Amino acid sequence: MARRKKKGRRGKEKIRAKKVIQAPKEELKRELKISAIDEGTVIDHIPTDATFKVVDILDLENHSGIVSIATNLQSKTIGRKAIIKVGGKSLTQSEVNKIAIVAPDATVNIIKNYDVREKIKVKTPDIIDNVVKCSNPVCITNNEQVPTKFYVLKKDPLKIKCHYCERSMGKEDIEII
Amino acid sequence: MEQLGGTVIGFSNANVTSIQKGESLWDTIKMTEQYADVIVIRHPLEGSARLAAEAASIPVINGGDGSNQHPTQTMLDLYTIQKTKNRLDGLHIGFVGDLKYGRTVHSLVIALSHFNPTFYFIAPDDLQIPESYTDELFQKKIKYFKTADLNRFAKELDVLYVTRIQKERFPDPLEYEKFKGIYRVDEQFLQNVKKDMKIMHPLPRVDEIDKSVDNTSHAAYFEQAANGIPVRKILLALVLGRIK
């Protein structure tokens, strides 16, 4: 009984190419499978243009466990989305905070024994401490060893203002430290 | 400071300090505060004054941080407007020149936004007021216009704040060449303005205000510069707790 239940959950992890907009007819019949992970983290609802920023934030290039990335998937809430599955990794609060900046609608699912143990909706903070680099080359934070600090002016689309040089930055200027 | 009976320890060139040896601004401030009662900092990096204020336990006055802010200039600018126009409220104020890099403009726009002004930002697109300032004005529901044409709103203005195209702020000298001398306030321009319109300038000027304007009733820039002395004296006395 328990075994059947587990299988069902694994089934939920499948991402169906059927739902991808404008896919060729033959491809509609195919199914894109991303293997379920027994332990780790699934980050869902990532805007497609932020996919590789999340990869960078989590330093997944150097991760030794399984990493599955699916992008350009249809999402009811954000249009197109990406999902990243990382086997054998739990996120730190600092990593979750960083993801919130590039993917404000993301959900972080903590997987244990193929089961979603916890679902965390990331939240863009009002103040961003030492996560983002100031885009102003003559800002004191780019010339001295000073932790950066930004105030969030607008959450969607993200607009932040440097505590030191007072320059405001849009989503496109954001570079994670 | 010397006119107030104080003394000054300082330097005009950072090369004679430990900064040359790689000392951080934080450490320089930590050292300076051991010897001083107040620190006045003018620094090319933006946000330097705020960092200095965080490092110091004594008052820090921002004397200009890069292209960001110049708050003491703003205080004397407000004083000059009050003296010459007898009010600060509800004025139509034009800013012309380098509004992108002009820190005196940035600080004055924020300060005047508390007095229900109408702003006219006169600059080519590349030197226009940064979006962060217009965003703030929009939020505060303050009316503002942007134009590249100095004459377009000439008749509306109560004050015209003229700024120099600052050669030293341009990363590319060719860009400076493109904009230098673009605006000139002269007697011909004054034919189209209100009789009591005042012209201000943080000085030094290059060629943006013709010398012939100096002797007209519109010129307020030398009085403005002179106002810097009492305003900065008062500011020093205030932060040192000598007056309340």
CSV table of C-alpha atoms in Angstrom, one decimal:
chain,number,residue,atom,x,y,z
A,1,MET,CA,0.0,0.0,0.0
A,2,ALA,CA,2.7,2.4,1.1
A,3,ARG,CA,4.7,1.4,-2.0
A,4,ARG,CA,1.9,2.3,-4.3
A,5,LYS,CA,1.5,5.7,-2.6
A,6,LYS,CA,5.2,6.4,-3.1
A,7,LYS,CA,4.9,5.5,-6.8
A,8,GLY,CA,2.0,8.0,-7.1
A,9,ARG,CA,4.1,10.8,-5.7
A,10,ARG,CA,6.9,10.0,-8.1
A,11,GLY,CA,4.4,10.3,-10.9
A,12,LYS,CA,3.6,13.8,-9.8
A,13,GLU,CA,7.2,14.8,-10.4
A,14,LYS,CA,6.8,14.1,-14.2
A,15,ILE,CA,6.6,17.2,-16.3
A,16,ARG,CA,4.5,16.9,-19.3
A,17,ALA,CA,5.7,18.4,-22.5
A,18,LYS,CA,2.0,18.4,-23.6
A,19,LYS,CA,1.5,21.6,-21.7
A,20,VAL,CA,4.3,23.5,-23.5
A,21,ILE,CA,2.7,26.1,-25.8
A,22,GLN,CA,3.2,25.7,-29.6
A,23,ALA,CA,5.1,22.4,-29.3
A,24,PRO,CA,5.0,20.4,-32.6
A,25,LYS,CA,2.2,17.9,-32.8
A,26,GLU,CA,4.5,14.8,-32.7
A,27,GLU,CA,6.2,16.2,-29.6
A,28,LEU,CA,2.9,16.6,-27.8
A,29,LYS,CA,2.7,12.9,-27.5
A,30,ARG,CA,6.1,12.7,-25.9
A,31,GLU,CA,6.7,13.1,-22.3
A,32,LEU,CA,9.7,14.8,-20.7
A,33,LYS,CA,10.7,13.0,-17.6
A,34,ILE,CA,12.8,14.4,-14.9
A,35,SER,CA,13.6,11.8,-12.4
A,36,ALA,CA,12.3,12.3,-8.9
A,37,ILE,CA,14.8,12.8,-6.1
A,38,ASP,CA,14.7,10.9,-2.8
A,39,GLU,CA,16.5,13.6,-0.8
A,40,GLY,CA,17.1,17.2,-1.7
A,41,THR,CA,15.4,20.4,-2.9
A,42,VAL,CA,13.1,21.2,-5.8
A,43,ILE,CA,12.9,24.9,-6.7
A,44,ASP,CA,9.7,25.6,-8.7
A,45,HIS,CA,8.2,28.7,-10.3
A,46,ILE,CA,11.5,30.2,-11.4
A,47,PRO,CA,11.1,32.8,-14.2
A,48,THR,CA,12.9,31.3,-17.2
A,49,ASP,CA,15.4,34.2,-17.5
A,50,ALA,CA,16.5,33.6,-13.9
A,51,THR,CA,17.2,29.9,-14.3
A,52,PHE,CA,20.9,30.2,-14.6
A,53,LYS,CA,21.1,32.9,-11.9
A,54,VAL,CA,19.6,30.4,-9.5
A,55,VAL,CA,22.2,27.8,-10.7
A,56,ASP,CA,24.9,30.4,-10.0
A,57,ILE,CA,23.5,31.3,-6.6
A,58,LEU,CA,23.5,27.6,-5.5
A,59,ASP,CA,26.8,27.0,-7.2
A,60,LEU,CA,25.3,23.9,-8.8
A,61,GLU,CA,28.2,23.6,-11.3
A,62,ASN,CA,30.2,22.3,-8.4
A,63,HIS,CA,27.5,20.2,-6.9
A,64,SER,CA,28.3,16.5,-6.9
A,65,GLY,CA,24.7,15.3,-6.6
A,66,ILE,CA,22.1,15.0,-9.3
A,67,VAL,CA,20.9,18.3,-10.7
A,68,SER,CA,18.0,18.4,-13.1
A,69,ILE,CA,17.0,21.6,-14.9
A,70,ALA,CA,13.8,22.0,-16.9
A,71,THR,CA,13.0,25.3,-18.4
A,72,ASN,CA,10.3,26.9,-20.7
A,73,LEU,CA,7.5,25.0,-18.9
A,74,GLN,CA,4.1,26.5,-18.9
A,75,SER,CA,3.0,28.1,-15.6
A,76,LYS,CA,-0.4,29.4,-14.8
A,77,THR,CA,1.0,32.1,-12.5
A,78,ILE,CA,4.2,33.4,-14.3
A,79,GLY,CA,3.7,32.3,-17.9
A,80,ARG,CA,6.8,30.3,-18.5
A,81,LYS,CA,8.9,28.8,-15.7
A,82,ALA,CA,11.8,26.7,-14.8
A,83,ILE,CA,12.2,23.9,-12.2
A,84,ILE,CA,15.5,22.9,-10.7
A,85,LYS,CA,15.9,19.7,-8.8
A,86,VAL,CA,19.0,19.3,-6.6
A,87,GLY,CA,19.7,15.9,-5.1
A,88,GLY,CA,21.3,15.8,-1.7
A,89,LYS,CA,21.2,19.5,-0.9
A,90,SER,CA,19.3,21.5,1.6
A,91,LEU,CA,19.3,25.3,1.1
A,92,THR,CA,20.5,27.7,3.7
A,93,GLN,CA,18.4,30.7,4.6
A,94,SER,CA,21.0,32.9,2.8
A,95,GLU,CA,20.5,30.9,-0.4
A,96,VAL,CA,16.7,31.2,-0.1
A,97,ASN,CA,17.0,34.9,0.4
A,98,LYS,CA,19.2,35.2,-2.7
A,99,ILE,CA,16.7,33.2,-4.8
A,100,ALA,CA,13.9,35.5,-3.6
A,101,ILE,CA,15.7,38.4,-5.3
A,102,VAL,CA,15.9,36.8,-8.8
A,103,ALA,CA,12.8,34.6,-8.5
A,104,PRO,CA,10.3,36.3,-6.3
A,105,ASP,CA,7.5,33.7,-7.0
A,106,ALA,CA,9.7,30.6,-6.5
A,107,THR,CA,8.7,27.9,-4.1
A,108,VAL,CA,11.3,25.7,-2.4
A,109,ASN,CA,10.3,22.2,-1.8
A,110,ILE,CA,12.3,20.1,0.6
A,111,ILE,CA,12.2,16.5,-0.4
A,112,LYS,CA,12.8,13.6,2.0
A,113,ASN,CA,12.3,10.0,1.0
A,114,TYR,CA,10.6,11.1,-2.3
A,115,ASP,CA,8.1,13.1,-0.3
A,116,VAL,CA,7.6,16.9,-0.1
A,117,ARG,CA,8.3,17.5,3.6
A,118,GLU,CA,8.1,21.3,3.5
A,119,LYS,CA,7.1,23.9,0.9
A,120,ILE,CA,8.6,27.3,1.4
A,121,LYS,CA,7.3,30.3,-0.6
A,122,VAL,CA,10.3,32.6,-1.0
A,123,LYS,CA,9.7,36.2,0.1
A,124,THR,CA,11.4,39.3,-1.1
A,125,PRO,CA,12.8,41.1,1.9
A,126,ASP,CA,12.3,44.8,2.5
A,127,ILE,CA,16.0,45.2,3.0
A,128,ILE,CA,18.6,43.2,1.2
A,129,ASP,CA,21.8,42.8,3.2
A,130,ASN,CA,25.1,41.8,1.5
A,131,VAL,CA,23.5,39.8,-1.3
A,132,VAL,CA,23.5,42.1,-4.3
A,133,LYS,CA,26.4,44.0,-5.9
A,134,CYS,CA,25.8,47.7,-6.5
A,135,SER,CA,25.8,48.4,-10.3
A,136,ASN,CA,27.4,51.9,-9.7
A,137,PRO,CA,31.2,51.5,-10.2
A,138,VAL,CA,31.9,54.6,-8.1
A,139,CYS,CA,29.8,53.4,-5.2
A,140,ILE,CA,31.9,53.1,-2.0
A,141,THR,CA,30.8,49.4,-1.7
A,142,ASN,CA,32.7,48.6,-4.9
A,143,ASN,CA,35.8,50.3,-3.7
A,144,GLU,CA,36.1,49.4,0.0
A,145,GLN,CA,35.3,46.3,1.8
A,146,VAL,CA,31.8,47.3,2.9
A,147,PRO,CA,28.8,44.9,3.0
A,148,THR,CA,26.2,46.1,0.6
A,149,LYS,CA,22.7,47.1,1.7
A,150,PHE,CA,19.7,47.8,-0.5
A,151,TYR,CA,16.1,49.0,0.2
A,152,VAL,CA,13.4,47.3,-1.9
A,153,LEU,CA,11.4,50.1,-3.5
A,154,LYS,CA,9.2,47.8,-5.6
A,155,LYS,CA,8.8,44.1,-5.4
A,156,ASP,CA,7.3,43.4,-8.8
A,157,PRO,CA,9.2,44.2,-11.0
A,158,LEU,CA,12.0,44.4,-8.5
A,159,LYS,CA,13.5,47.8,-7.9
A,160,ILE,CA,16.1,48.4,-5.2
A,161,LYS,CA,18.0,51.4,-3.9
A,162,CYS,CA,21.6,51.4,-2.6
A,163,HIS,CA,21.8,52.5,1.0
A,164,TYR,CA,25.2,54.1,0.3
A,165,CYS,CA,25.2,55.7,-3.2
A,166,GLU,CA,21.4,56.0,-3.4
A,167,ARG,CA,21.4,54.7,-7.0
A,168,SER,CA,18.3,52.6,-7.9
A,169,MET,CA,18.6,49.4,-9.8
A,170,GLY,CA,16.1,47.3,-11.8
A,171,LYS,CA,16.0,43.6,-12.1
A,172,GLU,CA,18.2,43.6,-15.2
A,173,ASP,CA,21.1,45.3,-13.3
A,174,ILE,CA,21.1,42.9,-10.4
A,175,GLU,CA,24.2,40.9,-9.9
A,176,ILE,CA,24.4,38.5,-6.9
A,177,ILE,CA,27.6,38.7,-4.8
B,1,MET,CA,35.6,76.8,11.3
B,2,GLU,CA,38.5,79.2,12.1
B,3,GLN,CA,36.1,82.2,12.1
B,4,LEU,CA,34.1,80.3,14.8
B,5,GLY,CA,37.3,80.0,16.9
B,6,GLY,CA,38.0,76.4,16.0
B,7,THR,CA,41.0,74.8,14.4
B,8,VAL,CA,41.2,72.5,11.4
B,9,ILE,CA,43.2,69.4,11.1
B,10,GLY,CA,42.9,68.0,7.6
B,11,PHE,CA,44.6,67.6,4.3
B,12,SER,CA,43.9,68.7,0.8
B,13,ASN,CA,45.6,65.7,-0.8
B,14,ALA,CA,45.0,62.1,0.2
B,15,ASN,CA,48.5,61.2,-0.9
B,16,VAL,CA,50.0,62.6,2.3
B,17,THR,CA,47.8,60.3,4.4
B,18,SER,CA,47.7,56.6,5.2
B,19,ILE,CA,45.1,56.2,2.4
B,20,GLN,CA,48.2,56.1,0.1
B,21,LYS,CA,49.3,53.1,2.1
B,22,GLY,CA,46.0,51.4,1.5
B,23,GLU,CA,44.1,52.4,4.6
B,24,SER,CA,40.4,52.0,4.3
B,25,LEU,CA,38.0,55.0,4.7
B,26,TRP,CA,36.5,53.3,7.7
B,27,ASP,CA,39.9,53.2,9.4
B,28,THR,CA,40.8,56.7,8.4
B,29,ILE,CA,37.6,57.9,10.0
B,30,LYS,CA,38.2,55.9,13.1
B,31,MET,CA,41.6,57.5,13.5
B,32,THR,CA,40.4,61.0,12.7
B,33,GLU,CA,37.6,61.0,15.3
B,34,GLN,CA,40.3,60.5,18.0
B,35,TYR,CA,41.6,64.0,17.2
B,36,ALA,CA,38.4,66.0,16.1
B,37,ASP,CA,35.0,67.1,17.3
B,38,VAL,CA,33.4,67.0,13.9
B,39,ILE,CA,34.4,65.6,10.5
B,40,VAL,CA,33.6,67.3,7.2
B,41,ILE,CA,34.2,64.9,4.3
B,42,ARG,CA,34.3,65.6,0.6
B,43,HIS,CA,35.1,62.3,-1.3
B,44,PRO,CA,34.9,61.2,-4.9
B,45,LEU,CA,33.2,57.9,-4.1
B,46,GLU,CA,29.4,57.9,-3.8
B,47,GLY,CA,28.1,56.8,-0.4
B,48,SER,CA,31.5,57.6,1.3
B,49,ALA,CA,29.9,60.2,3.6
B,50,ARG,CA,27.3,57.7,4.8
B,51,LEU,CA,29.9,55.1,5.5
B,52,ALA,CA,32.0,57.7,7.4
B,53,ALA,CA,29.0,58.6,9.5
B,54,GLU,CA,28.5,54.9,10.3
B,55,ALA,CA,32.1,54.5,11.3
B,56,ALA,CA,32.3,57.7,13.4
B,57,SER,CA,30.9,58.4,16.8
B,58,ILE,CA,31.2,62.2,16.3
B,59,PRO,CA,29.1,64.2,13.8
B,60,VAL,CA,30.0,63.9,10.1
B,61,ILE,CA,29.0,66.5,7.5
B,62,ASN,CA,28.8,65.5,3.9
B,63,GLY,CA,30.7,68.1,1.8
B,64,GLY,CA,29.9,66.2,-1.4
B,65,ASP,CA,30.2,62.5,-2.3
B,66,GLY,CA,30.9,62.0,-6.0
B,67,SER,CA,27.9,62.8,-8.1
B,68,ASN,CA,25.5,61.8,-5.3
B,69,GLN,CA,24.7,64.5,-2.8
B,70,HIS,CA,25.8,67.9,-1.6
B,71,PRO,CA,23.6,68.7,1.4
B,72,THR,CA,25.3,71.8,2.7
B,73,GLN,CA,25.1,73.4,-0.7
B,74,THR,CA,21.4,72.6,-0.5
B,75,MET,CA,21.0,74.4,2.8
B,76,LEU,CA,22.6,77.6,1.5
B,77,ASP,CA,20.5,77.2,-1.7
B,78,LEU,CA,17.3,77.0,0.3
B,79,TYR,CA,18.4,80.0,2.4
B,80,THR,CA,19.1,82.0,-0.8
B,81,ILE,CA,15.7,81.2,-2.3
B,82,GLN,CA,14.0,82.2,1.0
B,83,LYS,CA,15.9,85.4,1.1
B,84,THR,CA,15.5,86.4,-2.6
B,85,LYS,CA,11.9,85.1,-3.1
B,86,ASN,CA,10.6,85.6,0.5
B,87,ARG,CA,9.2,82.0,0.4
B,88,LEU,CA,10.0,78.5,-0.4
B,89,ASP,CA,6.4,77.2,-1.0
B,90,GLY,CA,4.8,76.7,-4.4
B,91,LEU,CA,7.7,78.0,-6.6
B,92,HIS,CA,8.3,77.1,-10.2
B,93,ILE,CA,12.0,76.1,-10.3
B,94,GLY,CA,14.0,75.2,-13.4
B,95,PHE,CA,17.3,73.2,-13.4
B,96,VAL,CA,19.5,73.5,-16.4
B,97,GLY,CA,22.8,71.8,-17.4
B,98,ASP,CA,24.2,68.6,-16.0
B,99,LEU,CA,21.3,67.1,-14.1
B,100,LYS,CA,22.6,63.6,-14.3
B,101,TYR,CA,26.0,64.1,-12.5
B,102,GLY,CA,25.1,67.3,-10.7
B,103,ARG,CA,25.0,66.5,-7.0
B,104,THR,CA,23.8,70.0,-6.0
B,105,VAL,CA,20.8,69.4,-8.2
B,106,HIS,CA,20.0,66.0,-6.6
B,107,SER,CA,20.1,67.3,-3.1
B,108,LEU,CA,18.1,70.5,-3.9
B,109,VAL,CA,15.4,68.5,-5.7
B,110,ILE,CA,14.9,66.3,-2.7
B,111,ALA,CA,14.9,69.3,-0.3
B,112,LEU,CA,12.5,71.4,-2.3
B,113,SER,CA,10.1,68.5,-2.8
B,114,HIS,CA,8.9,69.3,0.7
B,115,PHE,CA,7.6,72.7,-0.4
B,116,ASN,CA,5.1,71.9,-3.2
B,117,PRO,CA,7.2,73.0,-6.1
B,118,THR,CA,6.8,72.6,-9.9
B,119,PHE,CA,10.1,71.5,-11.4
B,120,TYR,CA,11.4,72.0,-15.0
B,121,PHE,CA,14.4,69.8,-15.8
B,122,ILE,CA,16.2,71.3,-18.8
B,123,ALA,CA,18.9,69.0,-20.2
B,124,PRO,CA,19.6,66.8,-23.2
B,125,ASP,CA,18.4,63.2,-22.6
B,126,ASP,CA,21.9,61.9,-21.8
B,127,LEU,CA,22.3,64.4,-18.9
B,128,GLN,CA,18.7,64.4,-17.6
B,129,ILE,CA,17.8,64.0,-14.0
B,130,PRO,CA,18.1,60.3,-12.9
B,131,GLU,CA,15.0,58.2,-12.8
B,132,SER,CA,15.3,57.6,-9.1
B,133,TYR,CA,14.6,61.3,-8.5
B,134,THR,CA,11.6,61.5,-10.8
B,135,ASP,CA,10.3,58.3,-9.3
B,136,GLU,CA,10.4,59.9,-5.9
B,137,LEU,CA,8.7,63.1,-7.3
B,138,PHE,CA,6.0,60.9,-8.9
B,139,GLN,CA,5.3,59.2,-5.6
B,140,LYS,CA,5.1,62.6,-3.8
B,141,LYS,CA,2.7,63.8,-6.6
B,142,ILE,CA,5.0,66.7,-7.5
B,143,LYS,CA,4.6,68.2,-10.9
B,144,TYR,CA,7.6,68.2,-13.1
B,145,PHE,CA,8.5,68.7,-16.8
B,146,LYS,CA,11.5,67.5,-18.8
B,147,THR,CA,12.8,69.4,-21.8
B,148,ALA,CA,16.0,70.0,-23.7
B,149,ASP,CA,14.9,73.5,-24.7
B,150,LEU,CA,16.0,76.3,-22.3
B,151,ASN,CA,13.4,78.7,-23.7
B,152,ARG,CA,10.4,76.5,-23.6
B,153,PHE,CA,9.3,77.2,-20.0
B,154,ALA,CA,11.3,80.5,-19.5
B,155,LYS,CA,8.2,82.5,-18.7
B,156,GLU,CA,7.0,80.1,-16.0
B,157,LEU,CA,10.2,80.2,-13.8
B,158,ASP,CA,10.6,81.8,-10.4
B,159,VAL,CA,14.1,80.5,-10.1
B,160,LEU,CA,16.5,79.1,-12.6
B,161,TYR,CA,19.3,76.9,-11.1
B,162,VAL,CA,22.1,76.7,-13.6
B,163,THR,CA,24.8,74.1,-13.4
B,164,ARG,CA,28.1,73.6,-15.2
B,165,ILE,CA,28.6,70.7,-17.6
B,166,GLN,CA,31.2,69.0,-15.4
B,167,LYS,CA,34.1,67.8,-17.4
B,168,GLU,CA,35.5,65.8,-14.5
B,169,ARG,CA,32.4,63.6,-14.2
B,170,PHE,CA,32.4,62.3,-17.8
B,171,PRO,CA,34.0,58.9,-18.1
B,172,ASP,CA,34.6,59.7,-21.8
B,173,PRO,CA,36.1,63.1,-22.8
B,174,LEU,CA,34.4,62.9,-26.2
B,175,GLU,CA,31.1,62.8,-24.4
B,176,TYR,CA,32.0,66.0,-22.6
B,177,GLU,CA,32.9,67.7,-25.9
B,178,LYS,CA,29.4,66.8,-27.2
B,179,PHE,CA,27.7,68.7,-24.4
B,180,LYS,CA,30.0,71.6,-23.4
B,181,GLY,CA,28.5,75.0,-24.1
B,182,ILE,CA,25.1,73.6,-24.9
B,183,TYR,CA,23.2,76.1,-22.7
B,184,ARG,CA,23.9,79.8,-22.3
B,185,VAL,CA,22.0,82.2,-20.1
B,186,ASP,CA,22.4,85.7,-21.5
B,187,GLU,CA,20.6,89.0,-21.8
B,188,GLN,CA,18.6,87.7,-24.8
B,189,PHE,CA,17.2,84.8,-22.7
B,190,LEU,CA,16.3,87.3,-19.9
B,191,GLN,CA,14.0,89.1,-22.2
B,192,ASN,CA,11.5,86.3,-21.9
B,193,VAL,CA,11.5,85.7,-18.2
B,194,LYS,CA,9.6,87.1,-15.2
B,195,LYS,CA,11.0,90.4,-13.9
B,196,ASP,CA,11.7,88.9,-10.5
B,197,MET,CA,13.1,85.6,-11.7
B,198,LYS,CA,16.3,84.7,-9.9
B,199,ILE,CA,19.3,82.9,-11.4
B,200,MET,CA,21.3,80.7,-9.1
B,201,HIS,CA,24.5,78.6,-9.7
B,202,PRO,CA,26.6,76.6,-7.3
B,203,LEU,CA,29.7,77.9,-9.0
B,204,PRO,CA,32.3,77.7,-10.4
B,205,ARG,CA,30.8,78.7,-13.8
B,206,VAL,CA,32.4,78.2,-17.2
B,207,ASP,CA,30.4,79.8,-19.9
B,208,GLU,CA,26.8,78.8,-19.0
B,209,ILE,CA,26.0,82.3,-17.6
B,210,ASP,CA,27.2,85.3,-19.6
B,211,LYS,CA,29.0,87.9,-17.6
B,212,SER,CA,26.5,90.5,-18.8
B,213,VAL,CA,23.9,88.8,-16.5
B,214,ASP,CA,26.0,89.6,-13.4
B,215,ASN,CA,24.8,93.2,-13.2
B,216,THR,CA,21.1,92.4,-13.7
B,217,SER,CA,18.6,92.0,-10.8
B,218,HIS,CA,18.2,88.3,-11.9
B,219,ALA,CA,21.7,87.3,-10.8
B,220,ALA,CA,21.6,85.7,-7.3
B,221,TYR,CA,24.7,83.4,-7.6
B,222,PHE,CA,27.3,85.6,-5.8
B,223,GLU,CA,24.9,86.3,-3.0
B,224,GLN,CA,24.2,82.5,-3.0
B,225,ALA,CA,28.0,81.8,-2.7
B,226,ALA,CA,28.3,84.4,0.1
B,227,ASN,CA,25.4,82.7,2.0
B,228,GLY,CA,27.5,79.6,2.3
B,229,ILE,CA,29.6,81.1,5.0
B,230,PRO,CA,26.9,81.8,7.6
B,231,VAL,CA,24.9,78.7,6.7
B,232,ARG,CA,27.9,76.4,7.2
B,233,LYS,CA,28.9,78.2,10.4
B,234,ILE,CA,25.4,77.6,11.8
B,235,LEU,CA,25.5,74.0,10.7
B,236,LEU,CA,28.9,73.4,12.5
B,237,ALA,CA,27.5,75.2,15.6
B,238,LEU,CA,24.4,73.1,15.5
B,239,VAL,CA,26.1,69.7,15.2
B,240,LEU,CA,28.6,70.7,17.9
B,241,GLY,CA,25.7,71.6,20.2
B,242,ARG,CA,26.7,75.2,20.6
B,243,ILE,CA,23.3,76.5,19.4
B,244,LYS,CA,19.9,74.8,19.4
